[in-house]
Amino acid sequence: MIATFPFALPTTGAISLTSSFSSERNHQLLVNADATRSRVRDSLKRAKRADDPNVLEVIKALDDYLPLLFTIISEVEDGEVIEYQTEFAPSWRLPLKTSRFQAHLIEPPKVELASIEYERGMAILTYALACCVHSNAVLKSSSAETRWKQTTAALTQAAAMLRYLENNPCRIENGPMDLQPSTINGLLSMVHGSLHLIILFKTVEEDSKTSPSLMSRVAIFAVEKFRTASNQLVSSPVNTWLQGAQAYCVASAHRFMAIDSANSGKVGLAIGHLKAATMALGSLKGKKHKISSLLPKDKDVEGLSEGATKLSRTIEEQLHSYQAENKRLAFQAVPEPNSPQLSQNIWPSGREVTALPKPWSPPSSVIHNSIF
């Protein structure tokens, strides 16, 4: 069970800031930036090779690097303290061209661009994706008491970083698709949907008694966000995962509408909703097969399969109970799963229960803080 798409983190090539920039007064800033960037590069390289990557190491390295990078960018723009010496052309392997689903295949080359804006954008995007990967790790491994809170915190941080990029797009002519506003908006919609997907996971696992009417609208909101993300992201593996996430949330919405219908005495309609939920989960199995050829044999195909299995068992139990009640007492007609009564066209609007955070705020200049 995972909260969001299992991205492969970007990797980056070696580059020297001390060779690209000069500063008589703050040379040590450039030296320190080189050292921290090397740590970022090494931690990403180790994460790429590991089956269970140490994502917190990547996040810590970026936490140390970003204040130095943003100080350099600010001072270069002012043109007073740090100046260009030679062309600064970092190289990054773009994440949406290489997912963890494809880690065992031939990977694309790193993309080099002569732009410090490229470095800024990729560092922030890498941070956001590292938070996404961390959210999946804590959802799998943390204790029941803490994992929902920790998963939400990791996704919230990812959303804050993406909101920063949304509000401060990279000023790169013919920049990579990974940093285009449409891609950033798509990733943000995906994370927003995932913040609601984990609520659905939790209700199944803990057998929550939360209002079924409210929970159906939470599921519908997640469907809407995943659908928006799918329309904006061009990566095939990401789109396949998003379609699976939509299927899971559609099934969840039908399940909660079934409970709401049964509570109102409409047992036949409830059975119809559960049959529609079962059909939605069946489509998820088809998507699982679609990308199985891209996966190592020991990997979970979509990361949704465990959650879907739990949801399927819950739906089967409810369906058995409602069918028994209908045969014994209610004798109501059961609509077909594709009937107008169950159409998504007449669903209520989605309900947001976890709002997006404020955009991440860049760190203040380390020069102005008198560190150098």
XYZ file of C-alpha atoms in Angstrom:
372
model
C 0.000 0.000 0.000
C 1.524 3.305 -1.074
C 0.266 6.869 -1.020
C 1.515 8.118 -4.352
C 3.441 7.129 -7.452
C 6.826 5.539 -6.564
C 9.117 7.926 -8.392
C 12.750 7.219 -9.097
C 14.639 10.198 -7.730
C 16.654 12.268 -10.203
C 20.411 11.939 -10.304
C 22.839 14.694 -11.168
C 26.299 15.012 -12.669
C 29.310 16.584 -10.988
C 29.871 20.313 -11.447
C 31.985 22.923 -9.680
C 30.432 26.161 -8.498
C 33.859 27.538 -7.594
C 34.846 27.149 -11.249
C 31.679 28.815 -12.527
C 31.421 31.712 -10.079
C 33.881 34.023 -8.367
C 33.723 36.066 -5.182
C 36.601 37.671 -3.329
C 34.532 38.333 -0.219
C 32.573 35.078 -0.097
C 34.741 32.435 -1.685
C 34.040 30.107 1.248
C 30.335 30.206 0.369
C 31.142 28.710 -3.029
C 33.450 26.105 -1.483
C 30.747 25.058 0.964
C 28.153 24.971 -1.817
C 30.404 22.614 -3.798
C 30.757 20.338 -0.774
C 27.025 20.205 -0.008
C 26.143 19.686 -3.681
C 28.532 16.735 -3.761
C 26.617 15.276 -0.813
C 23.348 15.738 -2.713
C 24.838 13.995 -5.741
C 26.234 11.101 -3.699
C 23.021 10.591 -1.716
C 20.972 10.498 -4.928
C 23.388 8.016 -6.450
C 23.074 5.742 -3.401
C 19.279 6.077 -3.456
C 19.211 5.041 -7.096
C 21.167 1.853 -6.407
C 19.321 0.826 -3.236
C 16.211 -1.344 -3.117
C 15.206 0.558 0.030
C 16.711 4.028 -0.502
C 17.621 6.281 2.417
C 15.442 9.178 1.314
C 15.947 11.107 4.538
C 19.647 11.331 3.656
C 18.688 12.969 0.355
C 16.317 15.394 2.093
C 18.956 16.338 4.685
C 21.553 16.984 1.968
C 19.101 19.199 0.076
C 18.218 21.035 3.300
C 21.906 21.931 3.624
C 22.375 22.796 -0.050
C 19.321 24.969 -0.736
C 20.280 27.922 1.532
C 23.674 28.130 -0.181
C 22.193 27.769 -3.675
C 19.564 30.453 -3.098
C 22.189 32.797 -1.655
C 24.347 32.343 -4.750
C 21.352 32.939 -7.053
C 20.419 36.103 -5.157
C 23.943 37.490 -5.191
C 24.458 36.648 -8.868
C 21.256 38.502 -9.740
C 22.435 41.528 -7.728
C 25.792 41.357 -9.468
C 27.627 42.793 -6.481
C 29.137 39.952 -4.472
C 29.270 36.915 -6.803
C 29.911 37.029 -10.532
C 29.907 34.536 -13.375
C 33.338 33.218 -14.223
C 32.516 30.449 -16.680
C 29.277 28.904 -17.920
C 27.339 27.020 -15.214
C 25.737 24.000 -16.901
C 24.403 21.384 -14.452
C 23.157 18.024 -15.703
C 20.210 16.094 -14.276
C 18.522 12.836 -15.169
C 14.872 13.839 -15.454
C 12.549 11.909 -13.111
C 9.494 11.620 -15.355
C 11.594 9.851 -17.976
C 12.796 7.240 -15.469
C 10.434 5.810 -12.864
C 11.244 3.110 -10.332
C 9.096 0.899 -12.525
C 11.794 1.263 -15.215
C 14.896 1.171 -13.002
C 15.941 -2.184 -14.445
C 15.768 -0.908 -18.028
C 18.216 1.253 -19.982
C 17.850 4.730 -18.524
C 17.951 7.971 -20.512
C 21.019 10.214 -20.359
C 21.274 13.229 -18.092
C 20.081 16.510 -19.585
C 22.544 19.395 -19.374
C 21.416 23.015 -19.515
C 23.456 26.182 -19.045
C 21.210 27.774 -16.453
C 21.276 28.275 -12.708
C 17.466 28.368 -12.952
C 17.646 24.751 -14.071
C 19.626 23.908 -10.936
C 17.085 25.717 -8.750
C 14.120 23.974 -10.356
C 15.620 20.494 -10.268
C 16.788 20.838 -6.652
C 13.274 21.839 -5.528
C 11.590 19.182 -7.673
C 13.958 16.547 -6.292
C 13.051 17.618 -2.757
C 9.336 17.296 -3.539
C 9.738 13.848 -5.091
C 11.924 12.714 -2.186
C 9.062 13.658 0.143
C 6.687 11.599 -2.020
C 9.005 8.584 -1.828
C 9.323 9.088 1.935
C 5.525 9.158 2.303
C 5.353 5.707 0.701
C 8.105 4.393 2.967
C 6.475 5.522 6.206
C 3.066 4.250 5.104
C 4.582 0.795 4.658
C 6.866 0.642 7.682
C 5.735 2.961 10.460
C 3.580 1.890 13.396
C -0.184 2.142 13.137
C -0.201 4.998 15.664
C 2.093 7.279 13.665
C 2.069 6.311 10.011
C -1.022 8.236 8.916
C 0.276 11.427 10.526
C 3.796 10.950 9.132
C 2.514 10.114 5.651
C 0.345 13.230 5.658
C 3.298 15.343 6.822
C 5.548 14.043 4.025
C 2.910 14.650 1.346
C 2.177 18.095 2.761
C 5.860 19.020 2.496
C 5.932 17.745 -1.092
C 2.913 19.903 -1.888
C 4.582 22.977 -0.344
C 7.669 22.511 -2.542
C 5.520 22.037 -5.650
C 3.475 25.119 -4.806
C 6.699 27.105 -4.671
C 7.546 25.920 -8.199
C 3.985 26.638 -9.282
C 4.320 30.250 -8.095
C 7.947 30.626 -9.208
C 8.285 28.769 -12.518
C 11.760 28.258 -13.915
C 12.789 30.900 -16.414
C 14.349 28.553 -18.955
C 13.851 28.882 -22.689
C 12.820 25.487 -24.098
C 13.163 23.969 -20.625
C 12.508 20.279 -19.898
C 8.940 19.016 -19.623
C 9.584 18.017 -15.991
C 9.773 21.706 -15.002
C 6.968 23.028 -17.202
C 4.007 24.602 -15.332
C 1.633 21.918 -16.647
C 3.829 19.168 -15.173
C 4.209 20.926 -11.824
C 0.446 21.495 -11.674
C -0.137 17.839 -12.527
C 2.210 16.673 -9.778
C 0.523 19.016 -7.317
C -2.900 17.620 -8.236
C -1.566 14.094 -7.779
C -0.216 14.880 -4.307
C -3.480 16.609 -3.369
C -5.353 13.497 -4.447
C -2.949 11.317 -2.459
C -3.638 13.345 0.690
C -7.241 12.159 0.355
C -6.378 8.648 -0.843
C -4.664 7.883 2.466
C -7.863 8.882 4.274
C -9.660 6.192 2.275
C -6.936 3.666 3.129
C -7.326 4.520 6.810
C -11.114 4.086 6.832
C -10.791 0.562 5.426
C -7.966 -0.447 7.751
C -9.534 0.971 10.906
C -13.188 0.306 9.972
C -13.965 3.971 10.583
C -17.528 5.023 11.396
C -17.158 8.434 9.748
C -20.218 9.677 7.849
C -20.494 7.627 4.623
C -21.942 10.661 2.839
C -18.843 12.695 3.731
C -16.453 9.878 2.858
C -18.045 9.338 -0.568
C -17.378 13.002 -1.351
C -13.777 12.657 -0.102
C -13.329 9.766 -2.532
C -14.904 11.789 -5.348
C -12.523 14.682 -4.612
C -9.576 12.301 -4.927
C -10.971 11.011 -8.244
C -11.180 14.591 -9.521
C -7.598 15.392 -8.517
C -6.152 12.201 -9.996
C -8.090 12.793 -13.210
C -6.707 16.338 -13.449
C -3.188 15.041 -12.849
C -3.621 12.351 -15.507
C -4.587 14.992 -18.067
C -1.450 17.031 -17.317
C 1.263 14.399 -16.881
C 2.584 12.734 -20.021
C 4.639 9.952 -18.407
C 3.054 6.590 -19.252
C 3.900 4.808 -15.958
C 2.654 7.779 -13.906
C -0.559 7.866 -15.932
C -1.101 4.156 -15.423
C -0.728 4.576 -11.664
C -3.096 7.556 -11.703
C -5.721 5.538 -13.563
C -5.383 2.811 -10.943
C -5.723 5.376 -8.154
C -8.860 6.720 -9.829
C -10.303 3.196 -10.019
C -9.627 2.643 -6.305
C -11.281 5.950 -5.384
C -14.272 5.304 -7.666
C -14.751 1.950 -5.915
C -14.470 3.675 -2.535
C -17.054 6.288 -3.525
C -19.497 3.559 -4.595
C -18.873 1.679 -1.330
C -19.693 4.703 0.822
C -22.741 5.569 -1.290
C -23.856 1.964 -0.782
C -23.622 2.368 2.992
C -25.508 5.665 2.798
C -28.207 4.073 0.629
C -28.578 1.080 2.947
C -28.899 3.410 5.944
C -31.782 5.096 4.106
C -33.515 1.788 3.464
C -32.495 1.569 -0.210
C -30.875 -1.862 -0.052
C -31.319 -2.561 -3.777
C -29.494 0.638 -4.675
C -26.789 -0.220 -2.131
C -26.225 -3.594 -3.813
C -25.966 -1.844 -7.174
C -23.308 0.516 -5.809
C -21.295 -2.393 -4.441
C -21.449 -4.223 -7.756
C -20.228 -1.030 -9.466
C -17.420 -0.849 -6.903
C -16.425 -4.410 -7.715
C -16.369 -3.537 -11.415
C -14.106 -0.536 -10.738
C -11.666 -2.715 -8.801
C -11.709 -5.184 -11.692
C -10.489 -2.432 -14.015
C -7.608 -1.834 -11.595
C -6.464 -5.422 -12.165
C -6.332 -4.725 -15.890
C -4.098 -1.712 -15.324
C -1.864 -3.836 -13.114
C -1.307 -6.253 -15.988
C -0.667 -3.392 -18.415
C 2.620 -2.367 -16.798
C 3.724 -5.666 -15.300
C 6.271 -6.093 -18.105
C 8.071 -2.946 -16.895
C 8.599 -4.231 -13.374
C 11.186 -6.415 -11.693
C 9.473 -9.596 -10.546
C 9.871 -8.765 -6.847
C 8.184 -5.352 -7.047
C 4.570 -4.475 -6.270
C 3.099 -3.566 -9.636
C 1.196 -0.457 -8.733
C 1.469 -0.138 -5.012
C -2.333 -0.060 -4.929
C -2.815 -3.823 -5.033
C -2.612 -4.334 -1.269
C -5.108 -1.551 -0.600
C -7.378 -2.829 -3.367
C -7.321 -6.348 -1.895
C -8.414 -5.035 1.510
C -11.126 -2.902 -0.062
C -12.345 -5.824 -2.177
C -12.742 -8.026 0.908
C -14.698 -5.297 2.675
C -16.969 -4.826 -0.330
C -17.591 -8.590 -0.629
C -18.617 -8.781 3.039
C -20.994 -5.833 2.676
C -22.437 -7.198 -0.564
C -23.138 -10.568 1.031
C -24.873 -8.865 3.960
C -27.017 -6.576 1.792
C -27.984 -9.351 -0.629
C -29.090 -11.534 2.270
C -31.173 -8.651 3.660
C -32.733 -7.962 0.269
C -33.673 -11.605 -0.275
C -35.110 -11.934 3.213
C -36.821 -8.589 3.801
C -36.562 -5.782 1.242
C -37.151 -7.448 -2.156
C -35.919 -4.331 -3.974
C -34.785 -4.117 -7.589
C -31.013 -3.922 -8.045
C -29.744 -1.499 -10.719
C -27.032 -2.672 -13.088
C -23.551 -1.177 -12.508
C -23.802 0.858 -15.740
C -27.337 2.135 -15.084
C -28.110 5.902 -14.911
C -28.819 5.583 -11.157
C -25.151 4.782 -10.547
C -23.601 7.070 -13.143
C -20.779 9.374 -12.096
C -22.662 12.109 -13.959
C -25.093 12.412 -11.040
C -22.532 12.124 -8.267
C -22.270 14.959 -5.760
C -19.258 17.255 -5.911
C -16.047 16.209 -4.200
C -15.204 17.414 -0.711
C -11.736 18.657 0.208
C -10.833 17.806 3.792
C -7.052 18.307 3.605
C -6.157 21.683 2.127
C -2.906 22.347 0.330
C -0.255 24.046 2.486
C 1.253 27.438 1.863
C 4.105 27.439 -0.665
C 7.550 26.638 0.676
C 9.528 29.758 1.591
C 13.134 29.896 0.356
C 15.772 30.260 3.091
C 17.202 33.691 3.773
C 20.656 34.616 2.535
C 23.450 33.039 4.551
C 25.574 36.097 3.765
C 23.081 38.424 5.379
C 23.000 36.078 8.359
C 26.733 36.799 8.736
C 27.801 33.184 8.404
C 30.522 34.166 5.936
